[in-house]
PDB file of C-alpha atoms in Angstrom:
ATOM      1  CA  MET A   9      21.913  13.425  22.473  1.00 30.00           C
ATOM      2  CA  LYS A  10      19.711  11.966  19.857  1.00 36.00           C
ATOM      3  CA  GLU A  11      16.376  10.221  20.805  1.00 40.00           C
ATOM      4  CA  ASP A  12      15.236   6.891  19.819  1.00 43.00           C
ATOM      5  CA  LYS A  13      12.593   6.635  17.427  1.00 52.00           C
ATOM      6  CA  LEU A  14       9.376   5.656  18.616  1.00 68.00           C
ATOM      7  CA  LEU A  15       8.791   3.808  15.782  1.00 88.00           C
ATOM      8  CA  SER A  16      11.131   0.786  15.022  1.00 95.00           C
ATOM      9  CA  VAL A  17      11.086  -1.542  12.264  1.00 96.00           C
ATOM     10  CA  GLU A  18      10.754  -4.560  15.002  1.00 96.00           C
ATOM     11  CA  GLN A  19       7.650  -2.780  16.322  1.00 96.00           C
ATOM     12  CA  LEU A  20       6.066  -2.479  12.749  1.00 97.00           C
ATOM     13  CA  ILE A  21       6.443  -5.756  12.068  1.00 98.00           C
ATOM     14  CA  TYR A  22       5.115  -6.971  14.999  1.00 97.00           C
ATOM     15  CA  ALA A  23       2.310  -4.813  14.767  1.00 97.00           C
ATOM     16  CA  TYR A  24       1.510  -5.592  11.266  1.00 98.00           C
ATOM     17  CA  ALA A  25       1.184  -9.431  12.049  1.00 98.00           C
ATOM     18  CA  LYS A  26      -1.025  -8.778  14.771  1.00 98.00           C
ATOM     19  CA  GLY A  27      -3.374  -6.697  12.598  1.00 97.00           C
ATOM     20  CA  VAL A  28      -2.547  -3.350  13.837  1.00 97.00           C
ATOM     21  CA  PHE A  29      -0.454  -0.452  12.190  1.00 97.00           C
ATOM     22  CA  PRO A  30      -0.007   3.211  13.227  1.00 95.00           C
ATOM     23  CA  MET A  31      -0.932   6.600  12.185  1.00 94.00           C
ATOM     24  CA  ALA A  32       0.028   9.957  13.280  1.00 90.00           C
ATOM     25  CA  ASP A  33      -2.163  12.781  14.649  1.00 88.00           C
ATOM     26  CA  GLU A  34      -0.432  16.124  14.978  1.00 78.00           C
ATOM     27  CA  GLY A  35       2.968  14.737  15.511  1.00 75.00           C
ATOM     28  CA  GLU A  36       1.579  11.569  17.558  1.00 88.00           C
ATOM     29  CA  ILE A  37       1.679   8.306  16.792  1.00 92.00           C
ATOM     30  CA  HIS A  38      -1.892   6.325  17.223  1.00 93.00           C
ATOM     31  CA  TRP A  39      -2.566   2.467  16.934  1.00 96.00           C
ATOM     32  CA  TYR A  40      -5.509   1.278  14.948  1.00 96.00           C
ATOM     33  CA  SER A  41      -7.136  -2.152  14.524  1.00 97.00           C
ATOM     34  CA  PRO A  42     -10.400  -1.119  12.847  1.00 96.00           C
ATOM     35  CA  ASP A  43     -13.732  -3.184  13.474  1.00 97.00           C
ATOM     36  CA  PRO A  44     -14.934  -3.657  10.592  1.00 97.00           C
ATOM     37  CA  ARG A  45     -11.832  -3.924   8.400  1.00 98.00           C
ATOM     38  CA  ALA A  46     -11.728  -3.001   4.781  1.00 98.00           C
ATOM     39  CA  ILE A  47      -9.925  -5.263   2.390  1.00 98.00           C
ATOM     40  CA  ILE A  48      -9.927  -5.872  -1.423  1.00 97.00           C
ATOM     41  CA  PRO A  49     -10.251  -9.435  -2.665  1.00 97.00           C
ATOM     42  CA  ILE A  50      -7.558 -10.122  -5.282  1.00 97.00           C
ATOM     43  CA  ASP A  51      -8.610 -12.949  -7.202  1.00 94.00           C
ATOM     44  CA  SER A  52     -12.028 -10.973  -8.319  1.00 91.00           C
ATOM     45  CA  TYR A  53     -10.398  -8.171  -9.035  1.00 92.00           C
ATOM     46  CA  LYS A  54     -10.888  -6.586 -12.569  1.00 91.00           C
ATOM     47  CA  PRO A  55     -10.021  -3.196 -13.925  1.00 93.00           C
ATOM     48  CA  THR A  56     -13.166  -1.268 -15.295  1.00 91.00           C
ATOM     49  CA  GLN A  57     -13.358  -0.771 -18.992  1.00 93.00           C
ATOM     50  CA  SER A  58     -12.076   2.743 -19.001  1.00 94.00           C
ATOM     51  CA  LEU A  59      -9.249   1.932 -16.937  1.00 94.00           C
ATOM     52  CA  ARG A  60      -8.398  -0.988 -19.376  1.00 95.00           C
ATOM     53  CA  SER A  61      -8.463   1.325 -22.493  1.00 96.00           C
ATOM     54  CA  VAL A  62      -6.134   3.572 -20.395  1.00 96.00           C
ATOM     55  CA  ILE A  63      -3.924   0.680 -19.534  1.00 95.00           C
ATOM     56  CA  ASN A  64      -3.944  -0.319 -23.226  1.00 95.00           C
ATOM     57  CA  LYS A  65      -2.485   3.230 -24.259  1.00 96.00           C
ATOM     58  CA  HIS A  66       0.991   2.642 -22.224  1.00 95.00           C
ATOM     59  CA  LEU A  67       0.883   6.126 -21.246  1.00 96.00           C
ATOM     60  CA  PHE A  68       2.880   5.049 -18.242  1.00 97.00           C
ATOM     61  CA  GLU A  69       5.927   3.420 -17.356  1.00 97.00           C
ATOM     62  CA  ILE A  70       5.728   0.667 -14.389  1.00 97.00           C
ATOM     63  CA  ARG A  71       8.622   0.593 -11.807  1.00 97.00           C
ATOM     64  CA  ILE A  72       8.767  -1.459  -8.576  1.00 97.00           C
ATOM     65  CA  ASP A  73      10.638  -0.132  -5.717  1.00 97.00           C
ATOM     66  CA  SER A  74      12.544   2.533  -7.557  1.00 97.00           C
ATOM     67  CA  GLN A  75      11.829   5.480  -5.305  1.00 98.00           C
ATOM     68  CA  PHE A  76       9.927   4.446  -2.236  1.00 98.00           C
ATOM     69  CA  GLU A  77      10.822   7.385  -0.108  1.00 98.00           C
ATOM     70  CA  ALA A  78       9.940   9.886  -2.800  1.00 98.00           C
ATOM     71  CA  VAL A  79       6.576   7.998  -3.083  1.00 98.00           C
ATOM     72  CA  MET A  80       5.896   8.505   0.478  1.00 98.00           C
ATOM     73  CA  ARG A  81       6.616  12.052   0.329  1.00 97.00           C
ATOM     74  CA  CYS A  82       4.293  12.500  -2.551  1.00 97.00           C
ATOM     75  CA  CYS A  83       1.597  10.451  -0.348  1.00 96.00           C
ATOM     76  CA  ALA A  84       2.218  12.784   2.150  1.00 94.00           C
ATOM     77  CA  ALA A  85       2.047  15.968   0.660  1.00 91.00           C
ATOM     78  CA  PRO A  86      -0.866  18.291   1.175  1.00 80.00           C
ATOM     79  CA  ARG A  87      -3.924  17.732  -1.077  1.00 67.00           C
ATOM     80  CA  SER A  88      -6.599  20.151  -2.712  1.00 56.00           C
ATOM     81  CA  THR A  89      -9.423  18.451  -0.734  1.00 54.00           C
ATOM     82  CA  ASP A  90      -7.621  17.898   2.659  1.00 53.00           C
ATOM     83  CA  SER A  91      -4.461  19.802   4.160  1.00 52.00           C
ATOM     84  CA  GLU A  92      -3.720  16.942   7.033  1.00 61.00           C
ATOM     85  CA  THR A  93      -1.606  14.161   6.423  1.00 72.00           C
ATOM     86  CA  TRP A  94      -1.257  11.189   8.781  1.00 82.00           C
ATOM     87  CA  ILE A  95       2.287  10.257   7.192  1.00 93.00           C
ATOM     88  CA  SER A  96       4.407  12.457   9.357  1.00 92.00           C
ATOM     89  CA  GLU A  97       8.499  12.474   8.870  1.00 93.00           C
ATOM     90  CA  GLU A  98       8.559   9.904  11.490  1.00 94.00           C
ATOM     91  CA  ILE A  99       6.868   7.651   9.541  1.00 95.00           C
ATOM     92  CA  ILE A 100       8.247   8.611   6.578  1.00 96.00           C
ATOM     93  CA  GLN A 101      11.746   7.307   7.978  1.00 96.00           C
ATOM     94  CA  SER A 102      10.495   4.477   9.918  1.00 96.00           C
ATOM     95  CA  TYR A 103       8.969   2.686   6.605  1.00 97.00           C
ATOM     96  CA  THR A 104      11.750   3.781   4.973  1.00 97.00           C
ATOM     97  CA  ASP A 105      13.818   1.730   6.952  1.00 97.00           C
ATOM     98  CA  LEU A 106      11.242  -0.996   6.698  1.00 97.00           C
ATOM     99  CA  PHE A 107      11.634  -0.936   2.972  1.00 98.00           C
ATOM    100  CA  ARG A 108      15.443  -1.330   3.226  1.00 97.00           C
ATOM    101  CA  ILE A 109      15.000  -4.196   4.946  1.00 97.00           C
ATOM    102  CA  GLY A 110      12.664  -5.885   2.351  1.00 97.00           C
ATOM    103  CA  PHE A 111       9.137  -5.710   4.166  1.00 98.00           C
ATOM    104  CA  ALA A 112       7.689  -2.387   2.576  1.00 98.00           C
ATOM    105  CA  HIS A 113       7.317  -1.803  -1.245  1.00 98.00           C
ATOM    106  CA  SER A 114       6.019   0.711  -3.670  1.00 98.00           C
ATOM    107  CA  VAL A 115       4.369   0.481  -7.225  1.00 98.00           C
ATOM    108  CA  GLU A 116       5.213   3.549  -9.368  1.00 98.00           C
ATOM    109  CA  ALA A 117       4.155   4.847 -12.613  1.00 98.00           C
ATOM    110  CA  TYR A 118       6.275   7.292 -14.609  1.00 98.00           C
ATOM    111  CA  GLN A 119       6.189   9.443 -17.903  1.00 97.00           C
ATOM    112  CA  GLU A 120       9.578  10.494 -19.912  1.00 96.00           C
ATOM    113  CA  GLY A 121      11.035   9.636 -16.595  1.00 97.00           C
ATOM    114  CA  LYS A 122       9.501  11.679 -13.764  1.00 98.00           C
ATOM    115  CA  LEU A 123       7.312   9.983 -11.123  1.00 98.00           C
ATOM    116  CA  VAL A 124       3.685  10.705 -11.532  1.00 98.00           C
ATOM    117  CA  GLY A 125       1.732   8.613  -9.405  1.00 98.00           C
ATOM    118  CA  GLY A 126       2.261   5.550  -7.081  1.00 98.00           C
ATOM    119  CA  LEU A 127       1.285   3.594  -3.981  1.00 98.00           C
ATOM    120  CA  TYR A 128       3.242   1.974  -1.235  1.00 98.00           C
ATOM    121  CA  GLY A 129       2.525  -0.632   1.615  1.00 98.00           C
ATOM    122  CA  VAL A 130       3.764  -3.146   3.636  1.00 98.00           C
ATOM    123  CA  ALA A 131       4.280  -7.105   2.834  1.00 98.00           C
ATOM    124  CA  LEU A 132       4.632  -9.709   5.261  1.00 98.00           C
ATOM    125  CA  GLY A 133       4.110 -13.358   4.098  1.00 98.00           C
ATOM    126  CA  GLY A 134       1.291 -13.301   1.926  1.00 98.00           C
ATOM    127  CA  ALA A 135      -0.363 -10.343   3.037  1.00 98.00           C
ATOM    128  CA  TYR A 136       0.303  -6.640   1.594  1.00 98.00           C
ATOM    129  CA  PHE A 137      -0.830  -3.721   3.795  1.00 98.00           C
ATOM    130  CA  GLY A 138      -1.648  -0.816   1.224  1.00 97.00           C
ATOM    131  CA  GLU A 139      -1.283   2.349   3.051  1.00 97.00           C
ATOM    132  CA  SER A 140      -1.704   5.291   0.793  1.00 96.00           C
ATOM    133  CA  MET A 141      -1.661   6.540  -2.958  1.00 96.00           C
ATOM    134  CA  PHE A 142      -1.049   9.736  -5.230  1.00 97.00           C
ATOM    135  CA  SER A 143      -1.582  11.228  -8.345  1.00 97.00           C
ATOM    136  CA  LEU A 144      -0.188  13.778 -10.108  1.00 97.00           C
ATOM    137  CA  VAL A 145      -1.150  12.846 -13.586  1.00 97.00           C
ATOM    138  CA  SER A 146      -4.651  11.913 -14.286  1.00 96.00           C
ATOM    139  CA  ASN A 147      -4.948   7.672 -13.622  1.00 97.00           C
ATOM    140  CA  SER A 148      -1.464   7.176 -12.771  1.00 98.00           C
ATOM    141  CA  SER A 149      -2.498   5.863  -9.703  1.00 97.00           C
ATOM    142  CA  LYS A 150      -5.212   3.629 -10.950  1.00 96.00           C
ATOM    143  CA  VAL A 151      -2.903   2.236 -13.439  1.00 97.00           C
ATOM    144  CA  ALA A 152      -0.248   1.401 -10.379  1.00 98.00           C
ATOM    145  CA  PHE A 153      -2.746  -0.025  -8.392  1.00 97.00           C
ATOM    146  CA  HIS A 154      -3.757  -2.247 -11.535  1.00 97.00           C
ATOM    147  CA  TYR A 155      -0.525  -3.748 -11.615  1.00 97.00           C
ATOM    148  CA  LEU A 156      -0.146  -4.202  -7.597  1.00 97.00           C
ATOM    149  CA  MET A 157      -3.352  -6.222  -8.291  1.00 97.00           C
ATOM    150  CA  ILE A 158      -1.676  -8.219 -10.957  1.00 96.00           C
ATOM    151  CA  LEU A 159       1.643  -8.437  -9.212  1.00 97.00           C
ATOM    152  CA  LEU A 160      -0.576  -9.803  -5.852  1.00 98.00           C
ATOM    153  CA  ARG A 161      -2.407 -12.483  -8.006  1.00 96.00           C
ATOM    154  CA  GLU A 162       0.491 -13.661 -10.058  1.00 95.00           C
ATOM    155  CA  GLN A 163       2.835 -14.109  -7.020  1.00 97.00           C
ATOM    156  CA  GLY A 164       0.510 -15.876  -4.911  1.00 97.00           C
ATOM    157  CA  TYR A 165      -0.799 -13.266  -2.013  1.00 98.00           C
ATOM    158  CA  SER A 166      -3.984 -14.000  -0.305  1.00 98.00           C
ATOM    159  CA  LEU A 167      -4.760 -10.990   1.280  1.00 98.00           C
ATOM    160  CA  LEU A 168      -4.790  -7.172   0.331  1.00 98.00           C
ATOM    161  CA  ASP A 169      -5.489  -4.882   3.380  1.00 98.00           C
ATOM    162  CA  THR A 170      -7.150  -1.476   2.937  1.00 97.00           C
ATOM    163  CA  GLN A 171      -7.902  -0.674   6.845  1.00 96.00           C
ATOM    164  CA  PHE A 172     -10.867   1.835   6.590  1.00 95.00           C
ATOM    165  CA  MET A 173     -13.416   1.939   3.964  1.00 96.00           C
ATOM    166  CA  ASN A 174     -13.535   4.773   1.628  1.00 92.00           C
ATOM    167  CA  ASP A 175     -14.834   6.063  -1.565  1.00 91.00           C
ATOM    168  CA  ASN A 176     -11.320   5.516  -3.011  1.00 88.00           C
ATOM    169  CA  VAL A 177     -10.982   1.762  -2.099  1.00 92.00           C
ATOM    170  CA  LEU A 178     -14.519   1.043  -2.934  1.00 92.00           C
ATOM    171  CA  ARG A 179     -13.983   1.778  -6.345  1.00 90.00           C
ATOM    172  CA  TYR A 180     -11.917  -0.662  -6.428  1.00 92.00           C
ATOM    173  CA  GLY A 181     -13.972  -3.804  -5.248  1.00 92.00           C
ATOM    174  CA  ALA A 182     -13.072  -3.199  -1.737  1.00 96.00           C
ATOM    175  CA  ILE A 183     -15.293  -5.164   0.727  1.00 97.00           C
ATOM    176  CA  GLU A 184     -15.363  -5.102   4.806  1.00 98.00           C
ATOM    177  CA  ILE A 185     -14.982  -8.155   6.983  1.00 98.00           C
ATOM    178  CA  SER A 186     -15.348  -8.169  11.014  1.00 98.00           C
ATOM    179  CA  ARG A 187     -11.655  -7.999  12.950  1.00 98.00           C
ATOM    180  CA  LYS A 188     -11.996 -11.757  13.534  1.00 98.00           C
ATOM    181  CA  GLU A 189     -12.296 -12.767  10.087  1.00 98.00           C
ATOM    182  CA  TYR A 190      -9.431 -10.483   9.400  1.00 98.00           C
ATOM    183  CA  LYS A 191      -7.433 -11.789  11.722  1.00 98.00           C
ATOM    184  CA  ASN A 192      -8.391 -15.421  10.562  1.00 98.00           C
ATOM    185  CA  ARG A 193      -7.492 -14.623   6.954  1.00 98.00           C
ATOM    186  CA  LEU A 194      -4.558 -12.617   8.279  1.00 98.00           C
ATOM    187  CA  ALA A 195      -3.009 -15.701  10.229  1.00 98.00           C
ATOM    188  CA  LYS A 196      -3.315 -17.508   6.980  1.00 98.00           C
ATOM    189  CA  ALA A 197      -1.493 -15.249   4.815  1.00 98.00           C
ATOM    190  CA  LEU A 198       1.499 -14.760   7.432  1.00 98.00           C
ATOM    191  CA  LYS A 199       2.147 -18.679   6.471  1.00 98.00           C
ATOM    192  CA  GLN A 200       2.742 -17.893   2.804  1.00 98.00           C
ATOM    193  CA  THR A 201       6.238 -17.269   1.302  1.00 97.00           C
ATOM    194  CA  CYS A 202       5.725 -14.610  -1.522  1.00 97.00           C
ATOM    195  CA  HIS A 203       7.667 -12.293  -4.036  1.00 95.00           C
ATOM    196  CA  PHE A 204       6.968  -8.881  -4.464  1.00 97.00           C
ATOM    197  CA  GLU A 205       8.030  -8.653  -7.996  1.00 93.00           C
ATOM    198  CA  LEU A 206       6.101  -8.115 -11.307  1.00 85.00           C
ATOM    199  CA  PRO A 207       5.764 -11.007 -13.369  1.00 74.00           C
ATOM    200  CA  GLY A 208       7.578 -11.158 -16.770  1.00 69.00           C
ATOM    201  CA  LYS A 209       4.172 -10.529 -19.033  1.00 50.00           C
ATOM    202  CA  ASP A 210       2.532  -8.001 -21.205  1.00 49.00           C
ATOM    203  CA  TYR A 211      -0.529  -7.130 -19.596  1.00 46.00           C
TER     204      TYR A 211
END
């Protein structure tokens, strides 16, 4: 008899709405609600001059939600600096289910039709919970992130959650706030109605 999955879409939606998220460790799911919490202010984001130069070269084609599961699997792949991953097969399947009903989304970078970079996360109301990103070609994930920020800003999102502070999110302007402040911002964001789609403008 097939066992029920430990992570249902209902559990995930409920958890994110409460400011809690899962990570896998050696096959076991653990739940986290960091204090302090890392977020990236959407309105104040500006690409660096070097990134702007890369964007202006139009090296990548950006797509939304074309290969969500593939993005997750690329994010889960072992990296040169760390062979461990918190993205287990169970998490991949559960978030793919979440994607199918419209609550998870990916931003993807392509070269010559090949997926070379991107990111994924969960979207509820006016909040986007960034989960992970990957890059097979230099700057691909940075460009994907730039277009994520354009999307969030143009569509009126008010909260970009990045969970924990680290060097990667710090370079994008991440700040830390208390769990209490985070929950206050989350409660306001959940009352919004936003659409996860790129605006029809040339950036």
